[in-house]
Coordinates of N, CA and C and ligand atoms in Angstrom, one line a residue:
M246 N 21.9 5.4 -1.3 CA 21.1 4.5 -0.5 C 19.9 5.3 0.2
A247 N 18.7 4.8 0.1 CA 17.6 5.4 0.8 C 17.7 5.2 2.3
V248 N 17.0 5.9 3.1 CA 17.1 5.7 4.6 C 16.7 4.4 5.0
T249 N 16.1 3.6 4.1 CA 15.6 2.2 4.5 C 16.7 1.2 4.4
G250 N 17.8 1.5 3.7 CA 18.7 0.4 3.4 C 18.4 -0.3 2.1
L251 N 17.2 0.1 1.5 CA 16.9 -0.4 0.2 C 17.5 0.6 -0.8
P252 N 17.5 0.3 -2.1 CA 18.0 1.2 -3.1 C 17.2 2.5 -3.1
P253 N 17.8 3.5 -3.8 CA 17.0 4.8 -3.9 C 15.7 4.6 -4.6
Y254 N 14.8 5.5 -4.5 CA 13.5 5.4 -5.1 C 13.6 5.3 -6.6
D255 N 12.9 4.3 -7.2 CA 13.0 4.0 -8.6 C 11.7 4.6 -9.2
E256 N 11.8 5.6 -10.0 CA 10.7 6.3 -10.6 C 9.9 5.4 -11.6
T257 N 10.6 4.3 -12.0 CA 9.9 3.4 -13.0 C 9.1 2.2 -12.3
N258 N 9.1 2.2 -10.9 CA 8.4 1.1 -10.3 C 6.9 1.1 -10.7
V259 N 6.3 0.0 -10.6 CA 4.9 -0.2 -11.1 C 3.9 0.8 -10.4
F260 N 4.1 1.0 -9.1 CA 3.2 1.9 -8.4 C 3.4 3.3 -8.8
A261 N 4.6 3.7 -9.1 CA 4.9 5.1 -9.6 C 4.2 5.2 -10.9
R262 N 4.2 4.2 -11.7 CA 3.6 4.3 -13.0 C 2.1 4.3 -12.9
I263 N 1.5 3.6 -11.9 CA 0.1 3.7 -11.7 C -0.3 5.1 -11.2
L264 N 0.5 5.7 -10.3 CA 0.3 7.1 -9.9 C 0.3 8.1 -11.0
R265 N 1.2 7.9 -12.0 CA 1.3 8.8 -13.1 C 0.2 8.5 -14.2
G266 N -0.6 7.4 -14.0 CA -1.6 7.1 -14.9 C -1.1 6.4 -16.2
E267 N 0.1 5.9 -16.1 CA 0.7 5.2 -17.2 C 0.2 3.7 -17.3
I268 N -0.2 3.2 -16.2 CA -0.7 1.8 -16.1 C -2.1 1.9 -15.4
P269 N -3.1 1.2 -15.9 CA -4.4 1.3 -15.3 C -4.5 0.6 -14.0
C270 N -5.4 0.9 -13.2 CA -5.7 0.2 -11.9 C -7.2 0.3 -11.7
K271 N -7.6 -0.7 -10.8 CA -9.1 -0.7 -10.4 C -9.1 0.1 -9.1
K272 N -9.3 1.4 -9.3 CA -9.3 2.4 -8.2 C -10.5 2.2 -7.2
V273 N -10.2 2.2 -5.9 CA -11.3 2.2 -4.9 C -11.4 3.5 -4.1
Y274 N -10.3 4.2 -4.1 CA -10.3 5.4 -3.2 C -9.1 6.3 -3.7
E275 N -9.3 7.6 -3.6 CA -8.2 8.5 -3.8 C -8.4 9.8 -3.1
D276 N -7.4 10.4 -2.4 CA -7.5 11.7 -1.9 C -6.1 12.4 -2.1
A277 N -5.8 13.4 -1.4 CA -4.6 14.2 -1.6 C -3.3 13.4 -1.2
Y278 N -3.5 12.4 -0.3 CA -2.4 11.7 0.3 C -2.2 10.3 -0.3
A279 N -3.2 9.7 -0.8 CA -3.2 8.2 -1.0 C -4.0 7.8 -2.2
L280 N -3.7 6.7 -2.8 CA -4.5 6.1 -3.8 C -4.6 4.6 -3.4
A281 N -5.8 4.1 -3.6 CA -6.1 2.7 -3.2 C -6.7 2.0 -4.4
F282 N -6.2 0.8 -4.7 CA -6.7 0.0 -5.8 C -6.6 -1.5 -5.5
H283 N -7.4 -2.3 -6.3 CA -7.4 -3.7 -6.1 C -6.0 -4.3 -6.5
D284 N -5.5 -5.3 -5.7 CA -4.3 -6.0 -6.1 C -4.6 -6.8 -7.4
I285 N -3.6 -6.9 -8.2 CA -3.7 -7.6 -9.5 C -3.8 -9.1 -9.3
N286 N -3.3 -9.6 -8.2 CA -3.2 -11.0 -7.9 C -3.7 -11.2 -6.4
P287 N -5.1 -11.1 -6.3 CA -5.7 -11.0 -4.9 C -5.4 -12.3 -4.1
Q288 N -5.1 -12.2 -2.9 CA -4.8 -13.3 -1.9 C -6.0 -13.5 -1.0
A289 N -7.1 -12.7 -1.1 CA -8.3 -12.8 -0.3 C -9.4 -12.2 -1.1
P290 N -10.7 -12.5 -0.7 CA -11.8 -11.9 -1.5 C -11.7 -10.4 -1.7
V291 N -11.2 -9.7 -0.6 CA -10.9 -8.3 -0.7 C -9.4 -8.2 -0.5
H292 N -8.7 -7.7 -1.5 CA -7.2 -7.4 -1.4 C -7.0 -6.1 -2.1
V293 N -6.8 -5.1 -1.3 CA -6.7 -3.7 -1.8 C -5.3 -3.2 -1.4
L294 N -4.6 -2.5 -2.2 CA -3.4 -1.8 -1.9 C -3.6 -0.3 -1.7
V295 N -3.0 0.2 -0.6 CA -3.1 1.6 -0.4 C -1.7 2.2 -0.5
I296 N -1.5 3.2 -1.3 CA -0.1 3.7 -1.5 C -0.1 5.2 -1.3
P297 N 1.0 5.7 -0.7 CA 1.0 7.2 -0.6 C 1.4 7.8 -1.9
K298 N 1.0 9.1 -2.1 CA 1.3 9.8 -3.3 C 2.7 10.2 -3.5
G299 N 3.4 10.3 -2.3 CA 4.8 10.7 -2.3 C 5.7 9.5 -2.7
A300 N 7.0 9.8 -3.0 CA 7.9 8.8 -3.5 C 8.7 8.2 -2.3
Y301 N 8.2 7.1 -1.7 CA 8.9 6.5 -0.6 C 9.0 5.0 -0.9
V302 N 10.2 4.5 -0.7 CA 10.6 3.1 -1.1 C 9.9 2.1 -0.2
S303 N 9.7 2.4 1.1 CA 9.2 1.4 2.0 C 8.6 2.0 3.2
S304 N 8.1 1.2 4.1 CA 7.5 1.8 5.4 C 8.6 2.5 6.1
A305 N 9.9 1.9 6.2 CA 10.9 2.5 6.9 C 11.2 3.9 6.3
D306 N 11.3 4.0 5.0 CA 11.6 5.3 4.4 C 10.4 6.3 4.7
F307 N 9.2 5.8 4.5 CA 8.0 6.7 4.7 C 8.0 7.2 6.1
L308 N 8.1 6.3 7.1 CA 7.9 6.7 8.5 C 9.1 7.5 9.0
Q309 N 10.2 7.5 8.4 CA 11.3 8.4 8.8 C 11.3 9.7 8.0
A310 N 11.0 9.6 6.7 CA 11.2 10.8 5.9 C 10.0 11.6 5.6
A311 N 8.8 11.1 5.7 CA 7.6 11.8 5.3 C 7.3 12.8 6.4
P312 N 6.8 14.0 6.0 CA 6.3 14.9 7.0 C 5.0 14.4 7.7
D313 N 4.8 14.9 8.9 CA 3.7 14.4 9.7 C 2.4 14.4 9.0
H314 N 2.1 15.4 8.2 CA 0.8 15.5 7.6 C 0.6 14.4 6.5
E315 N 1.7 14.0 5.9 CA 1.6 12.9 4.9 C 1.4 11.6 5.6
V316 N 2.1 11.4 6.8 CA 1.9 10.1 7.5 C 0.5 10.0 8.0
A317 N 0.0 11.1 8.6 CA -1.4 11.1 9.1 C -2.4 11.0 8.0
G318 N -2.2 11.7 6.9 CA -3.1 11.7 5.8 C -3.2 10.3 5.2
F319 N -2.0 9.6 5.1 CA -2.0 8.3 4.5 C -2.7 7.3 5.4
F320 N -2.5 7.3 6.7 CA -3.1 6.3 7.6 C -4.6 6.6 7.7
R321 N -5.0 7.9 7.7 CA -6.4 8.2 7.6 C -7.1 7.6 6.4
A322 N -6.3 7.7 5.3 CA -6.8 7.1 4.0 C -7.0 5.6 4.1
V323 N -6.1 4.9 4.8 CA -6.3 3.5 5.0 C -7.6 3.2 5.7
G324 N -7.8 4.0 6.8 CA -9.1 3.8 7.5 C -10.3 4.1 6.6
A325 N -10.2 5.1 5.8 CA -11.3 5.5 4.9 C -11.6 4.4 3.9
V326 N -10.5 3.8 3.4 CA -10.7 2.7 2.5 C -11.5 1.5 3.1
A327 N -11.1 1.2 4.3 CA -11.8 0.1 5.0 C -13.2 0.4 5.3
R328 N -13.5 1.6 5.7 CA -14.9 2.1 6.0 C -15.7 2.0 4.7
Q329 N -15.1 2.6 3.6 CA -15.8 2.7 2.3 C -16.1 1.3 1.8
L330 N -15.3 0.3 2.0 CA -15.5 -1.0 1.6 C -16.4 -1.8 2.5
G331 N -16.8 -1.2 3.6 CA -17.7 -1.9 4.6 C -17.0 -3.0 5.3
L332 N -15.8 -2.9 5.6 CA -15.0 -4.0 6.2 C -15.0 -4.0 7.7
E333 N -15.5 -2.9 8.4 CA -15.3 -2.8 9.8 C -16.1 -3.8 10.6
A334 N -17.3 -4.2 10.2 CA -18.1 -5.1 11.0 C -17.4 -6.5 11.1
K335 N -17.0 -7.0 10.0 CA -16.3 -8.4 10.0 C -14.8 -8.3 10.3
G336 N -14.2 -7.2 10.0 CA -12.8 -7.1 10.2 C -12.0 -7.2 9.0
Y337 N -10.7 -6.9 9.2 CA -9.8 -6.9 8.1 C -8.3 -7.0 8.6
R338 N -7.4 -7.2 7.7 CA -6.0 -7.3 8.1 C -5.2 -6.2 7.3
L339 N -4.3 -5.5 8.0 CA -3.4 -4.6 7.3 C -2.0 -5.3 7.3
L340 N -1.3 -5.1 6.2 CA 0.1 -5.7 6.2 C 0.9 -4.8 5.3
A341 N 2.2 -4.6 5.8 CA 3.1 -3.8 5.0 C 4.4 -4.6 5.0
N342 N 4.9 -5.0 3.8 CA 6.2 -5.7 3.7 C 7.3 -4.6 3.6
M343 N 8.4 -4.9 4.2 CA 9.5 -4.0 4.1 C 10.8 -4.8 4.0
G344 N 11.5 -4.6 2.9 CA 12.8 -5.2 2.7 C 12.8 -6.7 2.3
P345 N 14.0 -7.3 2.2 CA 14.1 -8.6 1.6 C 13.5 -9.7 2.4
D346 N 13.6 -9.8 3.7 CA 13.0 -10.9 4.5 C 11.5 -10.9 4.4
S347 N 10.9 -9.8 4.1 CA 9.5 -9.7 4.0 C 9.0 -10.1 2.6
N348 N 9.9 -10.2 1.6 CA 9.6 -10.4 0.2 C 8.9 -9.2 -0.4
Q349 N 9.2 -8.0 0.1 CA 8.6 -6.8 -0.6 C 9.1 -6.8 -2.1
E350 N 8.0 -6.8 -2.9 CA 8.3 -6.8 -4.4 C 8.3 -5.5 -5.0
V351 N 7.4 -4.6 -4.6 CA 7.3 -3.3 -5.3 C 7.9 -2.2 -4.4
P352 N 9.0 -1.5 -4.8 CA 9.7 -0.6 -4.0 C 9.0 0.8 -3.9
H353 N 7.7 0.8 -3.7 CA 7.0 2.0 -3.3 C 6.1 1.6 -2.1
F354 N 6.3 2.3 -1.0 CA 5.6 1.9 0.2 C 4.1 1.6 -0.1
H355 N 3.6 0.5 0.5 CA 2.1 0.2 0.3 C 1.7 -0.6 1.5
V356 N 0.4 -0.5 1.8 CA -0.3 -1.3 2.8 C -1.3 -2.1 2.1
H357 N -1.2 -3.4 2.4 CA -2.2 -4.4 1.9 C -3.4 -4.4 2.8
V358 N -4.6 -4.4 2.3 CA -5.9 -4.5 3.1 C -6.5 -5.9 2.6
F359 N -6.5 -6.8 3.6 CA -7.1 -8.1 3.3 C -8.4 -8.3 4.0
A360 N -9.5 -8.9 3.4 CA -10.7 -9.1 4.1 C -11.6 -10.0 3.2
G361 N -12.8 -10.3 3.8 CA -13.8 -11.0 3.0 C -13.9 -12.5 3.4
R362 N -13.1 -13.0 4.3 CA -13.2 -14.3 4.8 C -12.3 -14.4 6.1
P363 N -12.6 -15.4 6.9 CA -11.7 -15.5 8.1 C -10.2 -15.7 7.6
L364 N -9.4 -14.9 8.2 CA -8.0 -14.8 7.6 C -7.0 -15.6 8.4
G365 N -7.4 -16.4 9.4 CA -6.5 -17.2 10.1 C -5.6 -16.4 11.0
R366 N -4.5 -17.0 11.5 CA -3.6 -16.3 12.4 C -2.4 -15.8 11.7
M367 N -2.1 -14.6 11.9 CA -0.9 -13.9 11.5 C -0.2 -14.5 10.2
L368 N 0.9 -15.3 10.5 CA 1.8 -15.8 9.5 C 1.4 -17.3 9.2
P369 N 1.6 -17.7 7.9 CA 1.4 -19.1 7.6 C 2.4 -20.1 8.3
Ligands
5GP661 P1 4.6 -6.6 -1.9 O1 5.1 -8.1 -2.0 O2 5.6 -5.6 -2.5 O3 4.2 -6.3 -0.5 O4 3.3 -6.6 -2.7 C1 3.2 -6.1 -4.0 C2 1.8 -6.4 -4.5 O5 1.6 -5.6 -5.7 C3 1.6 -7.8 -4.9 O6 0.5 -8.3 -4.1 C4 1.2 -7.8 -6.4 O7 0.2 -8.7 -6.7 C5 0.8 -6.4 -6.6 N1 1.0 -5.9 -7.9 C6 2.2 -6.0 -8.6 N2 2.1 -5.4 -9.8 C7 0.8 -4.9 -9.9 C8 0.1 -4.1 -10.8 O8 0.6 -3.8 -11.9 N3 -1.2 -3.7 -10.5 C9 -1.8 -4.1 -9.3 N4 -3.0 -3.6 -9.1 N5 -1.1 -4.8 -8.4 C10 0.2 -5.2 -8.6

């Protein structure tokens, strides 16, 4: 069992396959710590996923197990993505699902970046 209470990291999950270049993605940003690409099923005019390059099942796993430089590098990358996409003037929303109640579908930690229209309040 991973530190998250989720199953151990599955090397065949879709984001692991994207990181290995086995599945294409519409890349918007990459550095040593993170890869960002457009969501295949966008829920807003801008819907980008930012994923760490390391193998972490969820936010809980990442925030407990990753070394400080990976945590800092990843969140700096999230900021860089928002800046690069020009989202700061109008704003954006970050969201990370973790575990069953959140409906996390892909068991590789990721942050959603939503923008491009007024996003309403928090949860539907
Ligand atoms: P979760 O529910 O795990 O927080 O979000 C997973 C996200 O990954 C969903 O928004 C889904 O549309 C996206 N997704 C699933 N498979 C693929 C894929 O093969 N490529 C891309 N770009 N996004 C994917």
